[in-house]
CSV table of C-alpha atoms in Angstrom, one decimal:
chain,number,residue,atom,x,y,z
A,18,UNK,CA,10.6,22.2,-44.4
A,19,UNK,CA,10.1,21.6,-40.4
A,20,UNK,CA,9.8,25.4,-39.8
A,21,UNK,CA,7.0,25.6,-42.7
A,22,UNK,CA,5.4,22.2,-40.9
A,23,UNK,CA,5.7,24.1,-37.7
A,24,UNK,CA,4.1,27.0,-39.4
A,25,UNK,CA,1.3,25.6,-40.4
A,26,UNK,CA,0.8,23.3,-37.3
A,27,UNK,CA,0.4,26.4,-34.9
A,28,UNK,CA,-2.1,28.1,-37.4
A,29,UNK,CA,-4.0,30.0,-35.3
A,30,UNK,CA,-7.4,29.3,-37.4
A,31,UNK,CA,-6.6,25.4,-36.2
A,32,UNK,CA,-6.5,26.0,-32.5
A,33,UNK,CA,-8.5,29.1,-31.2
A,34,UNK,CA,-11.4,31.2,-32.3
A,35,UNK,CA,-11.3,33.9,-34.9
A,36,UNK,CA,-9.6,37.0,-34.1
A,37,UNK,CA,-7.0,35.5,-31.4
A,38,UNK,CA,-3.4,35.0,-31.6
A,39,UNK,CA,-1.1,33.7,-30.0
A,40,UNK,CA,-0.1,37.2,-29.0
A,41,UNK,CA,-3.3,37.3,-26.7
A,42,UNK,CA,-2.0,34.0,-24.8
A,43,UNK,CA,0.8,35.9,-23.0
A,44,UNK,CA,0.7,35.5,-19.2
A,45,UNK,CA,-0.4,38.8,-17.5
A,46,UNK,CA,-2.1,39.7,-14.1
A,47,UNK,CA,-4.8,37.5,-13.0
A,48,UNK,CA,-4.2,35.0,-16.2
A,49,UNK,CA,-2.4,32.1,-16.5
A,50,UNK,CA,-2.1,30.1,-20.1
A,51,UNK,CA,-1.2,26.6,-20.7
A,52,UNK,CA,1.7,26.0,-22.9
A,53,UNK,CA,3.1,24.0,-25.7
A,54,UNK,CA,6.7,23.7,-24.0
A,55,UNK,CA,5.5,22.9,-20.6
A,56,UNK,CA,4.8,19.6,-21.9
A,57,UNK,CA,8.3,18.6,-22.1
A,58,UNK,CA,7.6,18.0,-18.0
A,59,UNK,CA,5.8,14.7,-18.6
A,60,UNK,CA,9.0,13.3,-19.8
A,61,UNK,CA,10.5,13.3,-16.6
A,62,UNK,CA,7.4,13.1,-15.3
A,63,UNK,CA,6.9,9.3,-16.7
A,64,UNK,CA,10.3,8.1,-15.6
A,65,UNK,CA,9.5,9.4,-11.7
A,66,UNK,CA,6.4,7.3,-12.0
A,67,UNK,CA,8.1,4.4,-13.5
A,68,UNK,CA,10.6,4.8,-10.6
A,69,UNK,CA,7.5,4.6,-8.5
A,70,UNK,CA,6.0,1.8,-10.1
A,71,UNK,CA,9.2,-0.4,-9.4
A,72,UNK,CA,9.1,0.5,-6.0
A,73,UNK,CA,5.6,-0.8,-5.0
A,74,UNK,CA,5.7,-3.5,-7.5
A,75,UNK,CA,8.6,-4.8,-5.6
A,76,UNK,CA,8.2,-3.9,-2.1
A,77,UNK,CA,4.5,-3.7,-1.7
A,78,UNK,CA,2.3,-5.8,-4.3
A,79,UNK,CA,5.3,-8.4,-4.0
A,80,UNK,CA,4.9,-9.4,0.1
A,81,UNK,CA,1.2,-9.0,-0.9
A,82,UNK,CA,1.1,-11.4,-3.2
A,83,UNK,CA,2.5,-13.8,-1.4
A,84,UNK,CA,0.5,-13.3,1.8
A,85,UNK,CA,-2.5,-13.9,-0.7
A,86,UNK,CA,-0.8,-17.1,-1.6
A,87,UNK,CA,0.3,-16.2,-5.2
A,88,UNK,CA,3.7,-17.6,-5.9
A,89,UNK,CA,6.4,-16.8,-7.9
A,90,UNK,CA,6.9,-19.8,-10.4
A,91,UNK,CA,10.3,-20.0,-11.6
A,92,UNK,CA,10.3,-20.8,-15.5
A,93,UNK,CA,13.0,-23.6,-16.7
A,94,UNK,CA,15.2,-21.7,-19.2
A,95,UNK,CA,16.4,-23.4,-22.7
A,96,UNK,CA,20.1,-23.9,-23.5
A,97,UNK,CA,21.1,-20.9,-25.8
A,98,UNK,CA,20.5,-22.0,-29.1
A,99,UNK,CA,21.1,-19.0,-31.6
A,100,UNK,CA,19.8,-21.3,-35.0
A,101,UNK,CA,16.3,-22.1,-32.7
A,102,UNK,CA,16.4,-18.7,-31.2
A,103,UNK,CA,16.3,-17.4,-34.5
A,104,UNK,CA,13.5,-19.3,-36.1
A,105,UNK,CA,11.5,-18.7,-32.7
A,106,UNK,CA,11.8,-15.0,-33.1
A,107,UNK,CA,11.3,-14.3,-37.3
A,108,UNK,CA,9.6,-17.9,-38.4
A,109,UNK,CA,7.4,-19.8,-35.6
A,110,UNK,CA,6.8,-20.6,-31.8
A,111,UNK,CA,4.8,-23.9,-33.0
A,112,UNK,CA,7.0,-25.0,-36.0
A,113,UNK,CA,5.3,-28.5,-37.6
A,114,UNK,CA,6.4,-31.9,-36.8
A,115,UNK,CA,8.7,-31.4,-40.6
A,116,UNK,CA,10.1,-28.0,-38.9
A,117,UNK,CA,11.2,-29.2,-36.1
A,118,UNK,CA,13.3,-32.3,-38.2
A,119,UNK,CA,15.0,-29.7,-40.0
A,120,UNK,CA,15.7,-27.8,-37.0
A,121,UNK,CA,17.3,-31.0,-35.2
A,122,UNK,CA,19.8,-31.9,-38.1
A,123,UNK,CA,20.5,-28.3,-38.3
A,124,UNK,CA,21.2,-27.9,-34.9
A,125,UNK,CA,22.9,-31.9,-34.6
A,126,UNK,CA,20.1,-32.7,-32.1
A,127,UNK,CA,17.3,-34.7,-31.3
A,128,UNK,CA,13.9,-34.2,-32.1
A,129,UNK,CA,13.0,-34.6,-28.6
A,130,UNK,CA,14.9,-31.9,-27.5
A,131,UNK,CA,14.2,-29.2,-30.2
A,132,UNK,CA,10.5,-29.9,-29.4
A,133,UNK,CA,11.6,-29.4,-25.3
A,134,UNK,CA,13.4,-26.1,-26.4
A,135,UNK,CA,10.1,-24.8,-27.8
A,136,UNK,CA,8.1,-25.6,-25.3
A,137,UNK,CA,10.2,-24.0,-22.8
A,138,UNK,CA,10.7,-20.8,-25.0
A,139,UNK,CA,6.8,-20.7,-25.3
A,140,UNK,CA,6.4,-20.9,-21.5
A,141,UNK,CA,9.1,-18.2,-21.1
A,142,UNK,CA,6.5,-15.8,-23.3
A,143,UNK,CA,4.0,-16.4,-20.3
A,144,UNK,CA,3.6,-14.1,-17.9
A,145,UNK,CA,3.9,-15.7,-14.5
A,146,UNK,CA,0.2,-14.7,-11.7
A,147,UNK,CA,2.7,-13.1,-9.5
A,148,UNK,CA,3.9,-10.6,-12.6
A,149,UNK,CA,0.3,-10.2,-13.6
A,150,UNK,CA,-0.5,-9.2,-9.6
A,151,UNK,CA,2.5,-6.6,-10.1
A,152,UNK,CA,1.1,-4.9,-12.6
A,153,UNK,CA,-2.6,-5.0,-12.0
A,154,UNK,CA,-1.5,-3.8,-8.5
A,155,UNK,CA,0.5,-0.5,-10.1
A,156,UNK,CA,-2.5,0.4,-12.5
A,157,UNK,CA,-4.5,-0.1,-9.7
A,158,UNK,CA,-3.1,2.4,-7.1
A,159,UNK,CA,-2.3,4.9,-10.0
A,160,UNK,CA,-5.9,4.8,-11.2
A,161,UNK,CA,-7.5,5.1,-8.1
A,162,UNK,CA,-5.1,7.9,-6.6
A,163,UNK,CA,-6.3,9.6,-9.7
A,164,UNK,CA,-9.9,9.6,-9.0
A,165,UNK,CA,-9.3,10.4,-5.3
A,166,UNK,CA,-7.4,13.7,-6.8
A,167,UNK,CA,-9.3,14.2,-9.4
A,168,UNK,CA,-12.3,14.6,-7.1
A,169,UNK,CA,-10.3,16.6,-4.7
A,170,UNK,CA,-9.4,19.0,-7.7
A,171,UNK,CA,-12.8,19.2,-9.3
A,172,UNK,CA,-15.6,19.0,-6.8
A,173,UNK,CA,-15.2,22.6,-6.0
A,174,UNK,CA,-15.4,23.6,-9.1
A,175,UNK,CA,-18.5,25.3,-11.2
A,176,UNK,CA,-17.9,23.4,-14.1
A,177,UNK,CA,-18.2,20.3,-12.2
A,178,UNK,CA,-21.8,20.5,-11.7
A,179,UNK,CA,-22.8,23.0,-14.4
A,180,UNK,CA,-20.7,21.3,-17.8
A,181,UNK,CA,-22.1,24.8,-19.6
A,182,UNK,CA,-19.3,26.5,-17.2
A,183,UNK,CA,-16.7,25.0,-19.1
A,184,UNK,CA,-17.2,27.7,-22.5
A,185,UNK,CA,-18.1,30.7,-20.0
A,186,UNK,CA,-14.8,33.0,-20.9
A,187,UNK,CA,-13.2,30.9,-23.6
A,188,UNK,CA,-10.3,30.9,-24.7
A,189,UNK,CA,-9.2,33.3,-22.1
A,190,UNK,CA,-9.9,30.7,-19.2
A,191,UNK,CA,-6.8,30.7,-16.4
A,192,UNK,CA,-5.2,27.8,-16.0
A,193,UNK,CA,-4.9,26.5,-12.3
A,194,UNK,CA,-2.1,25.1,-10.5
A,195,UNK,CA,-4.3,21.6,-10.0
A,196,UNK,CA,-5.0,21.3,-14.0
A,197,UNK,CA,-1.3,21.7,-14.6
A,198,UNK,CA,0.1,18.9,-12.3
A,199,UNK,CA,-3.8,16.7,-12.7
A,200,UNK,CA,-2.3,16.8,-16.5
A,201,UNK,CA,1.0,16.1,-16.6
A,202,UNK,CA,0.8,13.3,-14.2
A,203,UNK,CA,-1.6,11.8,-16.6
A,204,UNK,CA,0.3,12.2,-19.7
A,205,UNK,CA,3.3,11.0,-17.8
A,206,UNK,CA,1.7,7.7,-16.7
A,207,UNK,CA,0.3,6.9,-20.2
A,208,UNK,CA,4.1,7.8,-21.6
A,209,UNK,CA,5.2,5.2,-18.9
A,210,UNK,CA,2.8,2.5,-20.0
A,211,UNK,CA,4.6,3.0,-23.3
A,212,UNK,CA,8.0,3.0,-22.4
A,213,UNK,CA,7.7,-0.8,-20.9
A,214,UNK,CA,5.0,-2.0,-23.7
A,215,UNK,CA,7.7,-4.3,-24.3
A,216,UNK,CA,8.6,-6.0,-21.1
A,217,UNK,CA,5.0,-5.8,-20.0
A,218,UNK,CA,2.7,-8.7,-20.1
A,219,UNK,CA,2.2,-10.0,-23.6
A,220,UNK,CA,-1.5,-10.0,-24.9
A,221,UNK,CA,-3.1,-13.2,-26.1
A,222,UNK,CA,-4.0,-11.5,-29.2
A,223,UNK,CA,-1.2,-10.9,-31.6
A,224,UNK,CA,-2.8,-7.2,-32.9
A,225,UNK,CA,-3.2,-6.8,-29.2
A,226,UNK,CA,0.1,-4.9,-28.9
A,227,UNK,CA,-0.6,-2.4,-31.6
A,228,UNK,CA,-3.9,-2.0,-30.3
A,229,UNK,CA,-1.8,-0.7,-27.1
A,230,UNK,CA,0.4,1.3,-29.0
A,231,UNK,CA,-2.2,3.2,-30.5
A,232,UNK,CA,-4.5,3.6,-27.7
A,233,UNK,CA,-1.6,5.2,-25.4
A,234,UNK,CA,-0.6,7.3,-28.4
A,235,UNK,CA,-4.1,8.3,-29.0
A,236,UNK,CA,-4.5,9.3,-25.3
A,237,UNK,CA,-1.3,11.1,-25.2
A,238,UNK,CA,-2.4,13.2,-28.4
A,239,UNK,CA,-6.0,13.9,-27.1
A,240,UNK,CA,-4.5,15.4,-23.6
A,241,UNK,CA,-2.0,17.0,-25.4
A,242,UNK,CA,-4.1,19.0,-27.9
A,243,UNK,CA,-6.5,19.6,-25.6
A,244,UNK,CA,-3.4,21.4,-23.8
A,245,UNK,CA,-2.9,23.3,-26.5
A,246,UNK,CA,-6.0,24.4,-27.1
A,247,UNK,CA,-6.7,25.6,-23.2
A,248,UNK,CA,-9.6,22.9,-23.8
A,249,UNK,CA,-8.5,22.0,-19.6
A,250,UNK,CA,-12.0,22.0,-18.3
A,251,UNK,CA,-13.6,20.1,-20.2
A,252,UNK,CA,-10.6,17.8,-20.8
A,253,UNK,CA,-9.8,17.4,-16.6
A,254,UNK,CA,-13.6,16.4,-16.9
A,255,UNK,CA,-13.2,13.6,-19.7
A,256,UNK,CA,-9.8,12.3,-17.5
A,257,UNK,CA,-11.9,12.0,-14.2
A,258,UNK,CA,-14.8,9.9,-15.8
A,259,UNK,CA,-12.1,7.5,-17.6
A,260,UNK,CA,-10.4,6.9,-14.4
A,261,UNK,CA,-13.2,6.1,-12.2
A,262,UNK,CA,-13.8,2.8,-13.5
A,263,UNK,CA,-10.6,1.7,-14.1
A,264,UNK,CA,-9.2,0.8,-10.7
A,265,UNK,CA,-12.5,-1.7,-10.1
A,266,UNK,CA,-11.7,-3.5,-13.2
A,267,UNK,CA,-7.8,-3.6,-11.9
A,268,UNK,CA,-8.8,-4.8,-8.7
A,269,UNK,CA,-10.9,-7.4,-9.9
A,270,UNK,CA,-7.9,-9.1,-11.7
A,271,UNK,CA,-6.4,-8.8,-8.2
A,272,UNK,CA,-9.1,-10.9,-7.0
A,273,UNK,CA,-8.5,-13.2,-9.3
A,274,UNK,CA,-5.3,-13.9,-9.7
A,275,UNK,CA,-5.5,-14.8,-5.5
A,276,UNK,CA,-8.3,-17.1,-6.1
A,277,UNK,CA,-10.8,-15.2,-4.8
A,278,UNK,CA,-13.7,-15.9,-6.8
A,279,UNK,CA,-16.7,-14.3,-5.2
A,280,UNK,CA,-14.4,-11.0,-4.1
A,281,UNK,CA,-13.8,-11.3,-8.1
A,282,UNK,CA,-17.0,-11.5,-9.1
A,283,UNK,CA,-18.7,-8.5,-6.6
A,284,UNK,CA,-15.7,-6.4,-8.3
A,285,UNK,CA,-16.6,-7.0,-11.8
A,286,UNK,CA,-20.3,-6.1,-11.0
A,287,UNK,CA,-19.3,-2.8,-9.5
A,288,UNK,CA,-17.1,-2.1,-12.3
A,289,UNK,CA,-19.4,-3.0,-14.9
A,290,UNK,CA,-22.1,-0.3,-13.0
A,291,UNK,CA,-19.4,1.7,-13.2
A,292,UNK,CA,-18.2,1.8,-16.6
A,293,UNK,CA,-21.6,1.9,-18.5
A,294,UNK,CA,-22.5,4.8,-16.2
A,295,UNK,CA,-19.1,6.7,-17.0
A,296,UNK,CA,-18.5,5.5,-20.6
A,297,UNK,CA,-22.2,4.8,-21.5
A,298,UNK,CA,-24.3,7.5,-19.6
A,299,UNK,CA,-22.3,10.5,-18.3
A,300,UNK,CA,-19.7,10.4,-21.5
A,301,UNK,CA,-22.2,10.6,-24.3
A,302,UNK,CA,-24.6,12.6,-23.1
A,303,UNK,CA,-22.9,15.0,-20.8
A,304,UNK,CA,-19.7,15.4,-22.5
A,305,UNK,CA,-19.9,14.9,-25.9
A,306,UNK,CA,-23.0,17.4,-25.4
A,307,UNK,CA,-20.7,19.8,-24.1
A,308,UNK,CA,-17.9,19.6,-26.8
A,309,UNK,CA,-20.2,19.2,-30.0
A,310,UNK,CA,-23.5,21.1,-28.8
A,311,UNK,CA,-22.5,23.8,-26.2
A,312,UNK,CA,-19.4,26.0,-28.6
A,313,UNK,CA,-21.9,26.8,-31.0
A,314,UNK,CA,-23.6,29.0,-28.8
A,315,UNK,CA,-20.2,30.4,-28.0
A,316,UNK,CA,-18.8,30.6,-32.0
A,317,UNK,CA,-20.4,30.5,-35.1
A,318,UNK,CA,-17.1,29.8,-36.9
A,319,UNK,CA,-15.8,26.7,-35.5
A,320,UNK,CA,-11.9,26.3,-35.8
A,321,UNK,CA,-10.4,22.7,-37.0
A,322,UNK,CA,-9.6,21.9,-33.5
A,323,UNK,CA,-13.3,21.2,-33.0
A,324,UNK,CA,-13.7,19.3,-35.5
A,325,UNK,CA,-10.1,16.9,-34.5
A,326,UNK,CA,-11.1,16.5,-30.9
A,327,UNK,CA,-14.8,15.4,-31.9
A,328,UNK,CA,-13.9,13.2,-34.1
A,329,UNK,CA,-10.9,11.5,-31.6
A,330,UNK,CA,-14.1,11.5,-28.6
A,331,UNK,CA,-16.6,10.3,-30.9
A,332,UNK,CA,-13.9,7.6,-31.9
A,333,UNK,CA,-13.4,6.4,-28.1
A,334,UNK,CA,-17.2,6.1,-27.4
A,335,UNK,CA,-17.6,3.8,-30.6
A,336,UNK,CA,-14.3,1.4,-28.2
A,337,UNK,CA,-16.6,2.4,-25.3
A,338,UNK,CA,-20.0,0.7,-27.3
A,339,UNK,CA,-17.8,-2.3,-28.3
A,340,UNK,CA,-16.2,-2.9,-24.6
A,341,UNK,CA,-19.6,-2.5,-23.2
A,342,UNK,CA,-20.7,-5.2,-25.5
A,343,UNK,CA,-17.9,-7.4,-24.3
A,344,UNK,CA,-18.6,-6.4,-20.6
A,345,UNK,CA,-22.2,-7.1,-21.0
A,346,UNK,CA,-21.6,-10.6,-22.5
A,347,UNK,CA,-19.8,-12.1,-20.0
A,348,UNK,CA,-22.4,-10.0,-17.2
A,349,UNK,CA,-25.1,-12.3,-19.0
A,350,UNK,CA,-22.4,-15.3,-19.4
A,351,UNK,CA,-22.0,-14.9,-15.4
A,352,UNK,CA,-25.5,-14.1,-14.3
A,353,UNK,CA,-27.5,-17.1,-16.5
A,354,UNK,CA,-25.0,-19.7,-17.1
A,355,UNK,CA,-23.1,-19.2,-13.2
């Protein structure tokens, strides 16, 4: 059954044009092809970068948050009550004034203290400023190191400032050494923020975490296909102008956190300029042009992948219409209402 799933996944009629095999993706002089296997790497890959997360959460955003005056607040632990522990996890952190009655007689208590236990349990679930600084701080540098290098890789590229550049020779487009490590960092970091979903800081909203799972797996998929499909132009291009509003947004909660409200507020500005001109501007209309307009004067028999990746980039600029509505809700909250 999983060879004749494997089969049919690596159908060439999914991923390339008509007439190629995979036959014709064999290295030789002068061309370099991306492959399935080599994303293995962003295994490893994820757990360097989660080795390098822990070393400037600790030893750099740590000192700095407390040189911006953020401390670490120690939470008062419950006693270890295995009956409470278990309602807490599978019933209810705010069990009724009835609930908590029952608890005490189960547990030979007072009601006073099983109410205390709760409380503190609830406050354990809270992510301290100083934690929140940690990881804002990590996203942060990853996000804007990735801009930084993503410029570096692309600016000196035709595709850059031509977007038709990225069909010209498809699919036998060479992969470069810059695509292969701009990739597989990026998959790694997205494989990182899902390896520590669980220890991160927990959302407000309970759907929240899903919503996390499936963005991250979503993300991972995209890049990944794209791999597969030698779809790196155009995918290094949709990476870059995802990343460039990011850090603003991270450093704003920075700003935050150490009270600094007007440092806060120029952030969120320059982030909101930012995002509607990457996610509402240059992502619509430059590369979903490119990817649903721009093949058809390349092919006039477009494979399933076309159809997959459109549909998963048309998806994230329906989240990008709906952020933007948030975004420009609180820019209106903030500008008429101070």
């Amino acid at each position: 059954v999983l060879k004749t799933l494997n089969s049919w996944f690596w159908w060439e009629n999914i991923w390339m044009p008509i007439n190629c095999t995979w036959a014709d993706f064999v290295d030789r002089e002068g061309l370099v092809f991306p492959k399935p296997q080599q994303l293995y790497a962003t295994i490893p890959c994820a757990f360097v970068l989660l080795l390098i997360r822990f070393f400037l959460e600790r030893y750099v955003a740590k000192p700095l948050a407390k040189a911006l005056g953020i401390k670490n607040v120690r939470r008062v632990k419950p006693q270890p009550n295995p009956v409470l522990e278990s309602y807490f996890q599978e019933c209810s952190r705010h069990p009724s004034q009835s609930e908590i009655r029952g608890l005490a007689k189960k547990c030979n208590c007072t009601v006073p203290l099983v109410e205390k236990w709760f409380r503190r349990r609830r406050n354990l679930e809270i992510p301290t400023v100083l934690r929140k600084f940690q990881e804002a701080f990590w996203r942060f540098s990853f996000y804007l190191t990735s801009s930084i290098v993503g410029f570096i890789f692309l600016y000196d590229k035709p595709w850059f400032y031509d977007i038709w550049q990225t069909w010209v020779g498809y699919p036998f487009q060479t992969m470069l050494p810059s695509q292969y490590w701009y990739y597989i960092a990026e998959i790694g970091f997205y494989w990182s923020l899902l390896l520590t979903l669980g220890i991160d800081n927990k959302r407000k909203a309970s759907g929240d975490f899903m919503a996390h799972v499936v963005h991250h797996l979503a993300a991972i998929g995209l890049m990944s296909s794209s791999w597969c499909g030698n779809y790196l132009r155009i995918g290094s291009l949709v990476i870059f102008v995802h990343d460039t509003a990011d850090f603003w947004l991270e450093a704003a909660k920075m700003s935050n956190y150490a009270h600094w409200e007007k440092t806060c507020n120029v952030l969120f500005i320059i982030f909101a300029i930012a995002f509607f001109i990457t996610r509402i501007i240059l992502f619509p209309f430059w590369i979903l042009r490119a990817t649903l307009y721009q093949p058809t004067y390349y092919s006039t028999t477009p494979v399933i992948a076309y159809f997959f990746f459109n549909g998963m980039l048309l998806t994230l600029q329906g989240l990008h219409l709906y952020w933007g509505y948030l975004i420009f809700k609180i820019l209106k909250r903030f500008i008429f209402l101070k």
